[in-house]
Coordinates of C-alpha atoms (C1' of nucleotides) in Angstrom, one line a residue:
Chain A
M20 CA 9.1 -20.7 -22.6
S21 CA 6.5 -20.9 -19.8
I22 CA 3.1 -19.4 -20.1
V23 CA 4.3 -16.5 -18.1
D24 CA 7.0 -15.7 -20.5
L25 CA 4.7 -16.3 -23.4
K26 CA 2.4 -13.6 -22.1
V27 CA 5.3 -11.2 -21.7
S28 CA 6.4 -12.0 -25.2
L29 CA 2.9 -11.2 -26.6
Q30 CA 2.8 -8.0 -24.6
Q31 CA 6.1 -7.0 -26.2
H32 CA 4.8 -7.7 -29.7
L33 CA 1.6 -5.8 -29.0
A34 CA 3.6 -2.9 -27.6
K35 CA 5.6 -2.7 -30.9
T36 CA 2.4 -2.7 -32.9
L37 CA 0.8 0.0 -30.8
Q38 CA 3.9 2.1 -31.1
S39 CA 3.8 1.8 -34.9
L40 CA 0.2 2.9 -34.7
E41 CA 1.3 5.8 -32.5
L42 CA -0.7 4.6 -29.5
P43 CA 0.6 4.4 -25.9
A44 CA 1.9 1.0 -25.1
E45 CA 1.7 0.9 -21.3
S46 CA -0.3 -1.5 -19.2
I47 CA -1.1 -4.0 -21.9
I48 CA -3.1 -6.9 -20.3
I49 CA -3.0 -10.4 -21.6
E50 CA -5.4 -12.7 -19.8
T51 CA -6.5 -16.3 -20.1
S52 CA -9.6 -16.5 -22.2
R53 CA -12.8 -17.7 -20.5
S54 CA -14.1 -19.7 -23.3
A55 CA -12.4 -21.7 -26.1
Q56 CA -14.3 -19.7 -28.7
F57 CA -12.2 -16.7 -27.8
G58 CA -8.9 -18.5 -28.2
D59 CA -6.6 -19.2 -25.3
L60 CA -5.3 -15.8 -24.4
S61 CA -6.8 -12.4 -25.0
S62 CA -6.1 -8.8 -24.7
N63 CA -8.4 -5.8 -24.2
V64 CA -6.0 -3.1 -25.5
A65 CA -8.3 -2.1 -28.3
L66 CA -11.2 -1.5 -25.9
V67 CA -9.0 0.5 -23.6
L68 CA -7.4 2.6 -26.2
A69 CA -10.5 3.1 -28.5
R70 CA -11.3 6.5 -27.0
E71 CA -7.8 7.8 -27.2
A72 CA -7.4 6.5 -30.8
G73 CA -10.7 8.0 -31.8
R74 CA -11.8 4.8 -33.5
P75 CA -14.4 2.2 -32.7
P76 CA -12.9 -0.7 -30.6
L77 CA -13.7 -3.3 -33.1
E78 CA -12.0 -1.4 -35.9
L79 CA -9.0 -0.6 -33.8
A80 CA -8.7 -4.2 -32.8
E81 CA -8.7 -5.2 -36.4
A82 CA -6.1 -2.6 -37.3
I83 CA -3.9 -3.9 -34.5
R84 CA -4.3 -7.5 -35.6
E85 CA -3.3 -6.6 -39.2
Q86 CA 0.0 -5.0 -38.0
L87 CA 0.7 -7.6 -35.3
I88 CA 3.4 -10.1 -35.9
V89 CA 3.5 -13.0 -33.5
P90 CA 6.0 -15.9 -33.6
E91 CA 4.3 -18.8 -35.3
D92 CA 5.8 -21.4 -33.0
T93 CA 3.8 -20.1 -30.1
C94 CA 0.6 -18.6 -31.6
S95 CA -1.4 -20.4 -34.3
A96 CA -4.0 -17.7 -34.8
V97 CA -5.0 -14.2 -33.9
T98 CA -8.6 -13.2 -34.1
V99 CA -10.8 -10.3 -33.2
S100 CA -14.1 -10.8 -31.4
K101 CA -17.2 -8.9 -30.4
P102 CA -16.7 -5.7 -28.5
G103 CA -13.1 -5.5 -29.5
F104 CA -11.0 -8.3 -27.9
I105 CA -7.9 -9.6 -29.6
N106 CA -7.7 -13.4 -29.1
F107 CA -4.6 -15.6 -29.4
S108 CA -4.6 -19.3 -29.9
I109 CA -1.7 -21.2 -28.5
S110 CA 0.0 -23.4 -31.1
E111 CA 0.2 -27.2 -30.8
T112 CA 3.9 -26.9 -31.2
Y113 CA 4.0 -24.8 -28.1
L114 CA 1.8 -27.2 -26.1
R115 CA 4.0 -30.2 -27.2
N116 CA 7.1 -28.4 -26.0
Q117 CA 5.5 -27.7 -22.7
I118 CA 5.0 -31.4 -22.0
S119 CA 8.7 -31.9 -22.5
E120 CA 9.4 -28.9 -20.3
I121 CA 7.3 -30.3 -17.5
L122 CA 8.9 -33.7 -17.8
T123 CA 12.3 -32.3 -17.8
K124 CA 11.8 -30.0 -14.8
G125 CA 9.9 -32.5 -12.7
E126 CA 9.5 -31.2 -9.2
D127 CA 11.1 -27.9 -10.2
Y128 CA 8.2 -27.1 -12.5
G129 CA 6.4 -24.1 -11.1
K130 CA 9.4 -22.9 -9.1
S131 CA 11.1 -19.6 -9.7
E132 CA 14.2 -17.8 -8.5
A133 CA 12.4 -14.6 -7.4
G134 CA 13.5 -15.1 -3.8
E135 CA 16.9 -16.7 -4.5
G136 CA 19.4 -15.6 -1.9
K137 CA 16.7 -13.8 0.2
R138 CA 15.6 -14.6 3.7
A139 CA 12.0 -14.5 4.7
L140 CA 10.4 -14.6 8.2
V141 CA 6.8 -15.8 8.6
E142 CA 5.2 -15.4 12.0
F143 CA 2.0 -17.2 12.6
V144 CA -0.1 -19.2 15.1
S145 CA 1.6 -17.4 18.0
A146 CA -1.1 -18.7 20.4
N147 CA -0.2 -18.2 24.0
P148 CA 0.3 -21.5 25.9
T149 CA -2.9 -21.2 27.9
G150 CA -4.7 -24.1 26.3
P151 CA -4.8 -26.5 23.4
L152 CA -4.9 -25.2 19.8
T153 CA -8.4 -24.8 18.6
V154 CA -10.0 -25.1 15.2
G155 CA -9.6 -21.4 14.9
H156 CA -5.8 -21.6 15.2
G157 CA -5.9 -24.3 12.6
R158 CA -6.8 -21.9 9.9
Q159 CA -3.8 -19.7 10.7
A160 CA -1.5 -22.7 11.1
V161 CA -2.3 -24.0 7.7
L162 CA -2.4 -20.6 6.0
G163 CA 1.0 -19.7 7.4
D164 CA 2.6 -23.0 6.5
V165 CA 1.3 -22.8 2.9
V166 CA 2.4 -19.2 2.6
S167 CA 5.8 -20.3 3.8
N168 CA 5.8 -23.2 1.2
I169 CA 5.0 -20.7 -1.5
L170 CA 7.9 -18.5 -0.5
E171 CA 10.2 -21.5 -0.5
L172 CA 9.0 -22.6 -3.9
H173 CA 10.3 -19.3 -5.2
G174 CA 13.7 -19.6 -3.6
Y175 CA 13.3 -17.8 -0.3
D176 CA 15.0 -19.2 2.7
V177 CA 12.0 -19.2 5.1
T178 CA 12.0 -19.1 8.9
R179 CA 8.6 -20.2 10.4
E180 CA 8.3 -18.4 13.7
Y181 CA 6.0 -18.7 16.6
Y182 CA 5.9 -15.8 19.1
F183 CA 4.4 -16.2 22.5
N184 CA 3.7 -14.3 25.5
D185 CA 4.2 -15.8 28.9
A186 CA 4.6 -12.8 31.1
G187 CA 1.2 -11.3 31.1
R188 CA -2.0 -11.4 32.9
Q189 CA -3.3 -14.4 31.0
M190 CA -0.4 -16.6 32.1
R191 CA -0.8 -15.5 35.7
L192 CA -4.5 -16.6 35.5
L193 CA -3.4 -19.9 34.0
G194 CA -1.1 -20.5 37.0
E195 CA -3.8 -19.6 39.4
S196 CA -6.2 -21.9 37.7
V197 CA -3.8 -24.8 37.9
R198 CA -3.1 -24.1 41.6
A199 CA -6.8 -24.0 42.3
R200 CA -7.3 -27.4 40.8
Y201 CA -4.2 -28.7 42.5
L202 CA -5.6 -27.6 45.9
E203 CA -9.0 -29.1 45.0
L204 CA -7.4 -32.5 44.3
L205 CA -5.8 -32.3 47.7
G206 CA -9.2 -31.8 49.3
E207 CA -8.7 -28.1 49.9
D208 CA -11.4 -25.6 49.4
A209 CA -10.3 -23.7 46.3
S210 CA -11.9 -22.5 43.1
V211 CA -10.8 -21.2 39.7
P212 CA -10.4 -17.4 39.9
E213 CA -12.7 -15.0 38.1
G214 CA -11.8 -15.1 34.4
G215 CA -9.6 -18.1 34.9
Y216 CA -9.3 -21.2 32.8
E217 CA -12.0 -23.9 33.1
G218 CA -10.9 -26.5 30.6
S219 CA -10.4 -30.1 31.8
Y220 CA -6.8 -30.0 30.7
I221 CA -6.1 -27.7 33.7
R222 CA -7.2 -30.5 36.0
D223 CA -4.9 -32.9 34.0
I224 CA -2.0 -30.7 34.6
A225 CA -2.9 -30.4 38.3
E226 CA -3.1 -34.2 38.6
Q227 CA 0.4 -34.4 37.1
M228 CA 1.6 -32.0 39.7
V229 CA 0.0 -34.0 42.5
Q230 CA 1.8 -37.1 41.2
L231 CA 5.1 -35.3 40.9
H232 CA 5.1 -33.1 44.0
G233 CA 2.5 -34.7 46.3
D234 CA 1.2 -32.0 48.7
S235 CA 4.5 -30.2 49.0
L236 CA 3.2 -27.2 47.1
K237 CA 0.2 -26.8 49.3
Q238 CA 1.6 -23.7 51.0
Q239 CA 3.2 -22.4 47.8
D240 CA 1.8 -19.0 47.2
D241 CA 4.3 -18.2 44.4
M242 CA 2.6 -19.1 41.1
T243 CA 5.8 -19.7 39.2
I244 CA 5.9 -23.5 39.5
F245 CA 2.2 -23.8 38.5
K246 CA 2.6 -21.5 35.6
Q247 CA 5.8 -23.1 34.4
T248 CA 4.4 -26.6 34.6
A249 CA 1.3 -25.6 32.8
E250 CA 3.3 -23.8 30.1
K251 CA 5.5 -26.8 29.6
V252 CA 2.7 -29.3 29.4
I253 CA 0.6 -27.2 27.1
F254 CA 3.4 -26.3 24.8
S255 CA 4.3 -29.9 24.2
D256 CA 0.7 -30.5 23.5
I257 CA 0.6 -27.7 21.0
K258 CA 3.8 -28.9 19.3
A259 CA 2.3 -32.4 19.0
T260 CA -0.8 -31.0 17.4
L261 CA 1.2 -29.0 14.9
A262 CA 3.3 -32.0 14.0
K263 CA 0.1 -33.9 13.2
I264 CA -0.7 -31.5 10.4
G265 CA 2.9 -31.6 9.3
L266 CA 3.9 -28.2 10.6
E267 CA 7.2 -27.6 12.3
F268 CA 8.4 -24.2 13.5
D269 CA 12.0 -23.2 13.1
N270 CA 11.8 -20.7 16.0
F271 CA 9.8 -20.0 19.1
M272 CA 10.3 -16.4 20.3
N273 CA 9.4 -15.6 23.8
E274 CA 8.2 -12.2 24.9
K275 CA 10.3 -12.5 28.1
T276 CA 13.4 -12.2 25.9
F277 CA 12.6 -8.6 25.2
Y278 CA 12.3 -7.7 28.9
E279 CA 15.6 -9.4 29.7
D280 CA 17.7 -8.0 26.9
G281 CA 16.4 -4.4 27.4
T282 CA 14.6 -4.1 24.1
I283 CA 11.4 -3.1 25.9
D284 CA 13.1 -0.3 27.7
R285 CA 14.8 0.9 24.6
V286 CA 11.5 1.1 22.8
V287 CA 10.0 3.2 25.5
E288 CA 13.0 5.5 25.7
G289 CA 13.1 5.8 21.9
L290 CA 9.4 6.8 21.8
R291 CA 9.9 9.3 24.6
E292 CA 12.8 10.9 22.8
K293 CA 10.6 11.4 19.8
G294 CA 8.0 12.9 22.0
L295 CA 5.6 10.1 21.2
A296 CA 5.4 8.5 24.6
Y297 CA 4.3 10.3 27.8
D298 CA 3.1 9.7 31.3
K299 CA -0.5 10.2 32.3
D300 CA -2.6 8.9 35.2
G301 CA 0.3 6.7 36.3
A302 CA 0.5 5.0 33.0
V303 CA 2.8 5.4 30.0
W304 CA 1.0 6.3 26.7
F305 CA 1.9 6.0 23.1
K306 CA 0.7 9.0 21.1
T307 CA -1.2 7.0 18.5
T308 CA -3.4 10.1 17.7
Q309 CA -0.4 11.3 15.8
F310 CA -1.0 8.5 13.3
G311 CA -4.7 9.0 12.9
K312 CA -6.1 7.0 15.8
D313 CA -9.0 8.3 17.8
Q314 CA -7.2 7.8 21.1
D315 CA -3.7 7.4 22.5
T316 CA -2.7 3.9 23.6
V317 CA -1.4 2.6 26.9
L318 CA 2.0 1.0 26.7
I319 CA 2.6 0.5 30.4
K320 CA -0.3 0.2 32.8
G321 CA -0.5 1.9 36.2
T322 CA 0.5 -1.4 37.7
G323 CA 3.8 -1.2 35.9
E324 CA 2.9 -4.1 33.7
P325 CA 3.1 -3.4 30.0
T326 CA 0.2 -4.1 27.7
Y327 CA 0.8 -6.6 25.0
R328 CA 1.4 -3.9 22.5
L329 CA 4.8 -2.9 23.9
P330 CA 6.4 -6.3 23.7
D331 CA 4.9 -6.6 20.3
I332 CA 6.7 -3.5 19.2
A333 CA 9.9 -4.6 20.8
Y334 CA 9.6 -8.0 19.1
H335 CA 9.2 -6.3 15.7
T336 CA 12.2 -4.1 16.1
Q337 CA 14.2 -7.2 16.8
K338 CA 12.6 -8.9 13.8
V339 CA 13.6 -6.1 11.5
A340 CA 17.1 -5.9 13.1
R341 CA 17.6 -9.5 12.3
G342 CA 17.9 -8.4 8.6
Y343 CA 15.2 -10.4 6.8
D344 CA 14.4 -9.4 3.2
Y345 CA 10.7 -10.2 3.7
I346 CA 8.7 -10.3 6.9
I347 CA 5.2 -11.7 7.0
D348 CA 2.9 -11.5 10.0
I349 CA -0.3 -13.5 10.0
F350 CA -2.9 -12.3 12.4
G351 CA -6.6 -12.9 13.1
A352 CA -9.1 -10.2 12.5
D353 CA -8.8 -9.2 16.2
H354 CA -5.4 -7.6 15.4
K355 CA -6.7 -5.5 12.6
D356 CA -6.5 -2.4 14.7
T357 CA -3.3 -3.0 16.6
Y358 CA -0.7 -3.8 14.0
P359 CA -0.7 -0.3 12.5
D360 CA 0.5 1.0 15.9
V361 CA 3.4 -1.5 15.7
L362 CA 4.3 -0.3 12.3
S363 CA 4.0 3.4 13.3
A364 CA 6.3 2.7 16.2
L365 CA 8.8 1.0 14.0
E366 CA 9.0 3.8 11.6
V367 CA 9.3 6.4 14.3
L368 CA 12.2 4.4 15.8
G369 CA 13.9 4.3 12.4
Y370 CA 13.1 0.8 11.3
G371 CA 12.0 0.2 7.8
T372 CA 8.6 -1.4 7.3
D373 CA 8.3 -1.6 3.5
H374 CA 9.3 -5.2 3.6
I375 CA 6.7 -6.2 6.1
T376 CA 3.4 -7.6 5.0
V377 CA 0.6 -8.3 7.3
L378 CA -2.0 -10.9 6.4
I379 CA -5.3 -10.6 8.3
H380 CA -7.6 -13.5 8.1
Q381 CA -11.2 -13.6 9.3
F382 CA -12.3 -15.9 12.1
V383 CA -13.7 -19.4 12.0
S384 CA -17.1 -19.5 13.5
L385 CA -17.9 -22.8 14.9
K386 CA -21.1 -24.6 14.6
E387 CA -22.2 -27.9 16.1
S388 CA -25.3 -29.5 14.5
G389 CA -26.2 -26.1 13.1
Q390 CA -25.9 -24.4 16.5
K391 CA -23.4 -21.5 16.8
V392 CA -20.8 -22.0 19.4
K393 CA -18.8 -19.1 20.8
M394 CA -15.2 -20.2 21.1
S395 CA -13.3 -19.3 24.2
T396 CA -10.2 -20.8 25.5
R397 CA -11.0 -19.5 29.0
K398 CA -14.5 -21.0 29.0
A399 CA -13.3 -24.1 27.3
T400 CA -16.0 -23.9 24.7
F401 CA -13.8 -24.8 21.8
V402 CA -13.1 -27.8 19.6
T403 CA -9.4 -28.6 19.6
L404 CA -7.5 -28.8 16.4
E405 CA -6.2 -32.2 17.5
E406 CA -9.7 -33.6 17.8
L407 CA -10.5 -32.4 14.3
I408 CA -7.3 -33.9 12.9
D409 CA -8.0 -37.2 14.6
R410 CA -11.5 -37.3 13.2
V411 CA -11.0 -36.3 9.6
G412 CA -7.2 -36.5 8.9
A413 CA -4.6 -34.0 8.3
D414 CA -5.1 -33.7 4.5
V415 CA -8.8 -32.9 4.9
V416 CA -8.1 -30.3 7.5
R417 CA -5.4 -28.6 5.4
Y418 CA -7.6 -28.6 2.3
F419 CA -10.6 -27.4 4.3
F420 CA -8.7 -24.4 5.6
I421 CA -7.1 -23.2 2.4
M422 CA -9.9 -23.7 -0.1
R423 CA -11.4 -20.6 1.4
N424 CA -10.4 -17.0 1.0
M425 CA -8.7 -15.8 4.1
H426 CA -10.8 -12.6 4.1
S427 CA -14.0 -14.5 4.4
H428 CA -15.5 -15.8 7.6
L429 CA -15.3 -19.5 7.7
N430 CA -18.4 -21.3 8.9
F431 CA -17.2 -24.5 10.4
D432 CA -19.8 -27.1 11.3
L433 CA -18.0 -29.9 13.0
T434 CA -20.8 -32.4 12.7
L435 CA -20.9 -31.7 9.0
A436 CA -17.1 -31.7 8.5
I437 CA -17.0 -35.2 10.0
K438 CA -19.9 -36.4 8.0
E439 CA -18.6 -35.0 4.8
S440 CA -15.0 -35.9 5.2
D441 CA -15.7 -39.0 3.1
E442 CA -16.6 -36.8 0.1
N443 CA -14.1 -34.1 0.7
P444 CA -12.8 -32.5 -2.5
V445 CA -9.3 -33.2 -1.4
Y446 CA -9.9 -36.9 -2.3
Y447 CA -10.9 -35.8 -5.8
L448 CA -7.4 -34.3 -6.3
Q449 CA -5.6 -37.2 -4.6
Y450 CA -7.6 -39.7 -6.6
A451 CA -6.5 -38.1 -9.9
H452 CA -2.9 -38.5 -8.7
A453 CA -3.4 -42.1 -7.6
R454 CA -5.1 -43.0 -10.9
I455 CA -2.2 -41.7 -12.8
C456 CA 0.2 -43.7 -10.6
N457 CA -1.9 -46.8 -11.3
I458 CA -1.8 -46.2 -15.1
L459 CA 2.0 -45.9 -14.9
K460 CA 2.3 -49.0 -12.8
H461 CA 0.0 -50.9 -15.2
A462 CA 2.1 -49.7 -18.2
E463 CA 5.3 -50.8 -16.5
E464 CA 4.0 -54.2 -15.5
T465 CA 2.4 -55.1 -18.8
T466 CA 4.4 -53.3 -21.5
E467 CA 7.9 -52.2 -22.4
L468 CA 6.6 -48.7 -23.2
T469 CA 8.5 -45.6 -22.0
I470 CA 7.9 -42.0 -22.5
D471 CA 11.2 -41.5 -24.3
G472 CA 10.8 -40.3 -27.8
A473 CA 7.1 -40.0 -27.5
N474 CA 5.4 -38.1 -30.3
H475 CA 3.1 -35.6 -28.6
T476 CA 1.6 -34.5 -31.9
L477 CA -0.6 -37.6 -31.6
L478 CA -2.5 -35.9 -28.8
Q479 CA -5.4 -34.5 -30.7
E480 CA -8.5 -35.5 -28.7
P481 CA -10.4 -32.5 -27.2
S482 CA -10.0 -33.8 -23.7
E483 CA -6.2 -34.1 -24.3
I484 CA -5.9 -30.6 -25.6
A485 CA -8.0 -29.2 -22.8
L486 CA -5.8 -31.0 -20.3
M487 CA -2.6 -29.7 -21.8
K488 CA -3.8 -26.1 -22.0
D489 CA -4.9 -26.2 -18.4
M490 CA -1.8 -27.7 -16.9
I491 CA 0.6 -25.3 -18.5
R492 CA -1.0 -22.5 -16.4
F493 CA 0.7 -23.8 -13.3
P494 CA 3.8 -21.5 -13.3
E495 CA 1.5 -18.5 -13.7
L496 CA -0.5 -19.6 -10.6
T497 CA 2.5 -20.1 -8.5
E498 CA 3.7 -16.7 -9.5
T499 CA 0.4 -15.1 -8.6
A500 CA 0.4 -16.9 -5.3
L501 CA 3.8 -15.4 -4.5
N502 CA 2.5 -11.9 -5.3
T503 CA -0.7 -12.2 -3.4
L504 CA 0.3 -14.7 -0.7
E505 CA -3.1 -16.3 -1.2
P506 CA -2.9 -20.0 -1.6
Q507 CA -6.5 -20.3 -2.8
G508 CA -5.8 -19.9 -6.5
I509 CA -3.6 -23.0 -6.4
T510 CA -6.4 -25.0 -4.8
T511 CA -8.9 -23.9 -7.3
F512 CA -6.5 -24.6 -10.2
L513 CA -5.7 -28.1 -9.0
Y514 CA -9.4 -28.9 -8.7
G515 CA -10.0 -27.8 -12.2
L516 CA -7.0 -29.8 -13.5
A517 CA -8.2 -32.9 -11.7
T518 CA -11.6 -32.5 -13.4
L519 CA -10.0 -32.3 -16.8
F520 CA -7.9 -35.4 -16.0
H521 CA -10.9 -37.4 -14.8
R522 CA -12.7 -36.5 -18.0
F523 CA -9.7 -37.4 -20.1
Y524 CA -9.5 -40.7 -18.2
T525 CA -13.0 -41.7 -19.1
E526 CA -12.7 -40.7 -22.7
C527 CA -9.2 -41.9 -23.6
R528 CA -7.4 -45.1 -22.7
V529 CA -3.7 -44.6 -22.1
V530 CA -2.3 -48.1 -22.5
T531 CA -3.5 -49.6 -25.7
D532 CA -2.3 -51.7 -28.7
D533 CA -1.3 -48.5 -30.4
E534 CA 2.2 -48.0 -29.1
D535 CA 2.7 -44.5 -30.4
I536 CA -0.5 -43.2 -28.9
S537 CA 0.2 -45.0 -25.7
K538 CA 3.7 -43.4 -25.4
A539 CA 2.3 -40.0 -26.1
R540 CA -0.4 -40.4 -23.5
L541 CA 2.0 -41.8 -21.0
G542 CA 4.0 -38.6 -21.5
L543 CA 0.9 -36.5 -21.0
V544 CA -0.3 -38.3 -18.0
T545 CA 3.2 -38.2 -16.4
S546 CA 3.3 -34.4 -16.9
V547 CA -0.2 -34.0 -15.3
K548 CA 1.0 -36.1 -12.4
T549 CA 4.0 -33.8 -12.0
V550 CA 1.8 -30.7 -11.8
L551 CA -0.7 -32.3 -9.4
A552 CA 2.1 -33.5 -7.2
N553 CA 3.9 -30.1 -7.2
G554 CA 0.6 -28.4 -6.3
L555 CA -0.2 -30.8 -3.5
T556 CA 3.3 -30.4 -2.2
I557 CA 2.7 -26.6 -1.9
L558 CA -0.5 -27.2 0.0
G559 CA 1.3 -29.8 2.2
I560 CA -1.1 -32.5 1.3
S561 CA 0.0 -36.0 0.7
R562 CA 0.2 -37.5 -2.8
P563 CA -1.1 -41.1 -2.5
E564 CA 0.0 -43.6 -5.2
R565 CA -3.1 -45.7 -4.6
M566 CA -6.4 -45.2 -2.9
Chain B
rG26 C1' -21.1 6.4 17.2
rC27 C1' -16.5 5.6 14.4
rC28 C1' -12.9 2.1 11.7
rC29 C1' -11.9 -2.8 9.2
rC30 C1' -13.6 -7.5 6.6
rG31 C1' -17.6 -10.0 4.4
rG32 C1' -22.8 -10.7 2.0
rU33 C1' -22.7 -14.8 -5.0
rA34 C1' -27.8 -21.4 -6.4
rG35 C1' -31.5 -24.5 -0.7
rC36 C1' -26.1 -25.3 1.9
rU37 C1' -20.5 -24.7 1.6
rC38 C1' -17.6 -21.9 -1.6
rA39 C1' -15.0 -20.2 -6.8
rA40 C1' -14.7 -16.3 -10.4
rC41 C1' -6.8 -14.3 -12.6
rC42 C1' -4.7 -5.7 -12.2
rG43 C1' -13.0 -4.3 -14.2
rG44 C1' -14.0 -8.2 -19.4
rA45 C1' -17.2 -11.9 -23.2
rC46 C1' -22.9 -16.4 -21.3
rA47 C1' -21.4 -15.6 -13.0
rG48 C1' -18.8 -21.5 -12.1
rA49 C1' -17.9 -26.0 -8.8
rG50 C1' -19.1 -29.4 -4.7
rC51 C1' -23.1 -31.1 -1.5
rA52 C1' -28.4 -31.8 -1.8
rU53 C1' -32.6 -33.2 -5.8
rC54 C1' -33.7 -35.9 -10.5
rG55 C1' -32.0 -39.1 -14.9
rG56 C1' -28.1 -42.0 -17.5
rC57 C1' -22.7 -44.7 -17.6
rC58 C1' -18.5 -50.1 -14.8
rU59 C1' -16.5 -57.6 -19.6
rU60 C1' -11.3 -52.8 -21.1
rC61 C1' -5.4 -48.6 -16.9
rU62 C1' -9.1 -47.5 -9.8
rA63 C1' -17.1 -45.6 -10.2
rA64 C1' -13.3 -41.7 -4.1
rG65 C1' -14.9 -41.3 -11.3
rC66 C1' -17.8 -39.5 -15.9
rC67 C1' -22.2 -37.4 -18.7
rG68 C1' -26.9 -34.8 -18.4
rA69 C1' -31.3 -31.8 -15.9
rG70 C1' -33.2 -28.3 -12.6
rG71 C1' -31.6 -24.3 -9.4
rG72 C1' -29.3 -16.8 -9.7
rU73 C1' -32.3 -9.5 -10.0
rU74 C1' -24.3 -11.6 -7.3
rA75 C1' -28.2 -8.2 0.0
rC76 C1' -30.6 -3.4 -1.7
rA77 C1' -30.6 1.6 -4.2
rG78 C1' -27.9 4.9 -7.0
rG79 C1' -23.2 6.3 -9.7
rU80 C1' -18.5 5.8 -12.8
rU81 C1' -17.8 3.3 -18.5
rC82 C1' -17.6 0.4 -24.3
rG83 C1' -18.2 -3.2 -20.2
rA84 C1' -19.4 -3.9 -12.8
rG85 C1' -20.0 -9.8 -8.5
rU86 C1' -15.3 -6.8 -8.9
rC87 C1' -14.5 0.4 -8.5
rC88 C1' -17.3 4.9 -5.8
rU89 C1' -21.6 6.7 -2.5
rG90 C1' -25.6 5.4 0.7
rU91 C1' -28.8 1.7 3.3
rC92 C1' -29.6 -3.2 5.5
rC93 C1' -27.5 -7.9 7.6
rG94 C1' -23.2 -10.9 9.8
rG95 C1' -18.2 -10.8 12.0
rG96 C1' -14.0 -8.1 14.2
rG97 C1' -11.9 -3.7 16.4
rU98 C1' -12.6 0.9 19.0
rA99 C1' -10.0 -1.7 27.1
rC100 C1' -4.6 0.5 32.0
rC101 C1' -7.9 -7.8 28.2
rA102 C1' -4.7 -10.8 24.6

RNA sequence: GCCCCGGUAGCUCAACCGGACAGAGCAUCGGCCUUCUAAGCCGAGGGUUACAGGUUCGAGUCCUGUCCGGGGUACCA
């Protein structure tokens, strides 16, 4: 029985007791105790129900405790404390069984079948191919990948999807910028257009084109070749960067598809039929005021060119039509105001949106030596993700981005990140894993000991008990991660587990002359290694066997 | 102006549907390597959780207002 099941079981026992006391048994909360003096698990039911019961919380808690029957193989003691908490102590039998359970399950420990047979789509990064990925994109890349890992852990069949737009104004500007550099290289008088792209990579692309085509494109006024070459080069660069942090997309969806297959037209027609799209001032508008917005929104500009919102809607109708059980969109804070329009349109057009979850993360603000830098792809004032990975390594980058809450702004000081990469917390986790591997190696090389038939009752030291009590929380954390889609809890947990391991390591020697204790500790240490490894796998961070 | 997210130790961040004394790392100071890895361990100092009210047994967490930072409010993406 995992800790999750144990809590459910305690809830049920509490519910029975409450019923016998003629009290409502809904919403009973069992939480992990903050401090050992309050047992391992605790419930606040008595505090919550005191008013209704017309009795002081402490007295009610005591009454509940007297009536409560808990299975002895899981709970060794039930106590009542201060304001009226009911505290449960986990039995040693239960802890011991958990070690065996972890060892048996191995890499399956922490998994569930919540998403078995279900398909999920996670859309993220989705940066247009106008320049290299920046540190800002890195946050979303890592977040999306870890969210996908969490879904996979619970049995979902996950598709990682990258959506890009190569038909709009930005891509046209990109083409023009490349053409300008191309002409420049040929000694012509040309300059990057207003609002165009100024990064040095544009010149690199232009150089490639000179090598490939010579001056044969000099008279070329059609931007297509410049645009297409730029897109190709930049995309291969983007994919290479993503590969460096261990991220591979299953699908790249192109906006163009939705023009070609008529989805765009169908969306506009559909909205017109519902009376939610209309013509004004030469443009086509979406009546977003119907959904509580201050203003209506333009779908197709006077120039005949759609705004990005229209293909976005079209893309999402197609996403829903593909029949996924769970759709997750990950956007930066700049989309906060636009995705509700997409969802409104979907509903109007008869597509369900209940299975769509939108995760919005705040931006990364970049600092260099304490100075704030405004990131802009166009102005080329950005630090590329690739540069960062090359400087500090993929594991540090991944950890750096997921140890923070996605709703908080992330202050990223590049100078500091490079300087501090040597003491990055990720090494602390990996070091715990490597240390365990080393112990196991040592045991294998110098003894005949195995973990078979180990007697885990011998694990009595406080640092051993603390370690066991902490590691068994893992399944609960992976479950929470699935519900919240926030990877951070796993990061925090792993850090705490590593701390308890390091403490254990300094206090207890694993391989000693006492074979029984050695076997028991080898079992303990192996189970800790399993939990650390499983957690790091979710985060996409490597699990070094030596450091 | 209006809408959304945030404000926690000097710095970067935690804190499980509201719970018990707000925790780590870095930085500062002091200890610990003849024994499986010192990328480690132990200890000290450091806080009116931006501010003011409110809700209740209990608020960093929920509500209202103010201040500060970021984002949105484009026929830009």
